[in-house]
Short mmCIF file of C-alpha atoms in Angstrom, two decimals:
data_model
loop_
_atom_site.label_atom_id
_atom_site.label_comp_id
_atom_site.label_asym_id
_atom_site.label_seq_id
_atom_site.Cartn_x
_atom_site.Cartn_y
_atom_site.Cartn_z
CA MET A 1 123.05 97.38 76.23
CA ALA A 2 122.67 100.36 78.55
CA LYS A 3 119.67 102.59 78.07
CA THR A 4 120.08 106.35 78.08
CA ASN A 5 117.35 108.89 78.22
CA PRO A 6 116.54 110.85 75.05
CA PHE A 7 117.84 114.14 76.48
CA GLN A 8 121.25 112.66 77.24
CA PHE A 9 121.32 111.02 73.80
CA LEU A 10 120.66 114.36 72.08
CA GLN A 11 123.40 116.00 74.16
CA GLU A 12 125.85 113.31 73.06
CA VAL A 13 124.81 113.68 69.42
CA ARG A 14 125.32 117.45 69.60
CA SER A 15 128.71 116.94 71.24
CA GLU A 16 129.84 114.51 68.52
CA ALA A 17 128.51 116.74 65.73
CA ALA A 18 130.57 119.63 67.12
CA LYS A 19 133.73 117.52 66.65
CA VAL A 20 133.14 117.13 62.91
CA THR A 21 135.43 119.14 60.65
CA TRP A 22 133.19 120.35 57.85
CA PRO A 23 134.74 121.17 54.45
CA SER A 24 134.88 124.76 53.33
CA ARG A 25 132.78 126.01 50.43
CA ARG A 26 135.88 126.04 48.20
CA GLU A 27 136.78 122.44 49.09
CA THR A 28 133.21 121.34 48.39
CA LEU A 29 133.18 123.04 44.98
CA ILE A 30 136.56 121.56 44.03
CA THR A 31 135.51 118.07 45.08
CA THR A 32 132.21 118.38 43.22
CA GLY A 33 134.03 119.54 40.10
CA LEU A 34 136.44 116.61 40.28
CA VAL A 35 133.59 114.14 40.70
CA LEU A 36 131.79 115.58 37.67
CA LEU A 37 135.03 115.47 35.66
CA MET A 38 135.58 111.81 36.57
CA VAL A 39 131.98 111.01 35.59
CA LEU A 40 132.56 112.66 32.21
CA VAL A 41 135.89 110.84 31.66
CA SER A 42 134.35 107.51 32.68
CA SER A 43 131.36 108.06 30.40
CA LEU A 44 133.61 108.81 27.43
CA PHE A 45 135.80 105.79 28.20
CA PHE A 46 132.84 103.41 28.34
CA LEU A 47 131.28 104.96 25.23
CA PHE A 48 134.56 104.44 23.34
CA THR A 49 134.99 100.90 24.71
CA ASP A 50 131.41 99.96 23.84
CA THR A 51 131.80 101.35 20.32
CA VAL A 52 135.04 99.42 19.74
CA ILE A 53 133.54 96.17 21.05
CA ARG A 54 130.40 96.65 18.94
CA TRP A 55 132.52 97.35 15.85
CA GLY A 56 134.75 94.34 16.53
CA LEU A 57 131.81 92.00 17.04
CA GLY A 58 130.24 93.36 13.86
CA LEU A 59 133.37 92.43 11.94
CA ILE A 60 133.58 88.97 13.52
CA LEU A 61 129.90 88.11 13.07
CA GLY A 62 129.59 89.77 9.66
CA ALA A 63 126.81 92.11 10.73
CA ARG A 64 126.63 95.70 9.65
#
């Protein structure tokens, strides 16, 4: 593995970082909103599923 000096490494890092296409503020807000929406939908799904399973097991096992 070839060794490079720290100055050259930092130049290469800066060059690669300049190539990155950063999302706009609007894209970031939309993506964040969609992630939060999916978390909410998933939470409600698992809450409903857990409640149905608990109710079904209560019926099968005769517990209240």
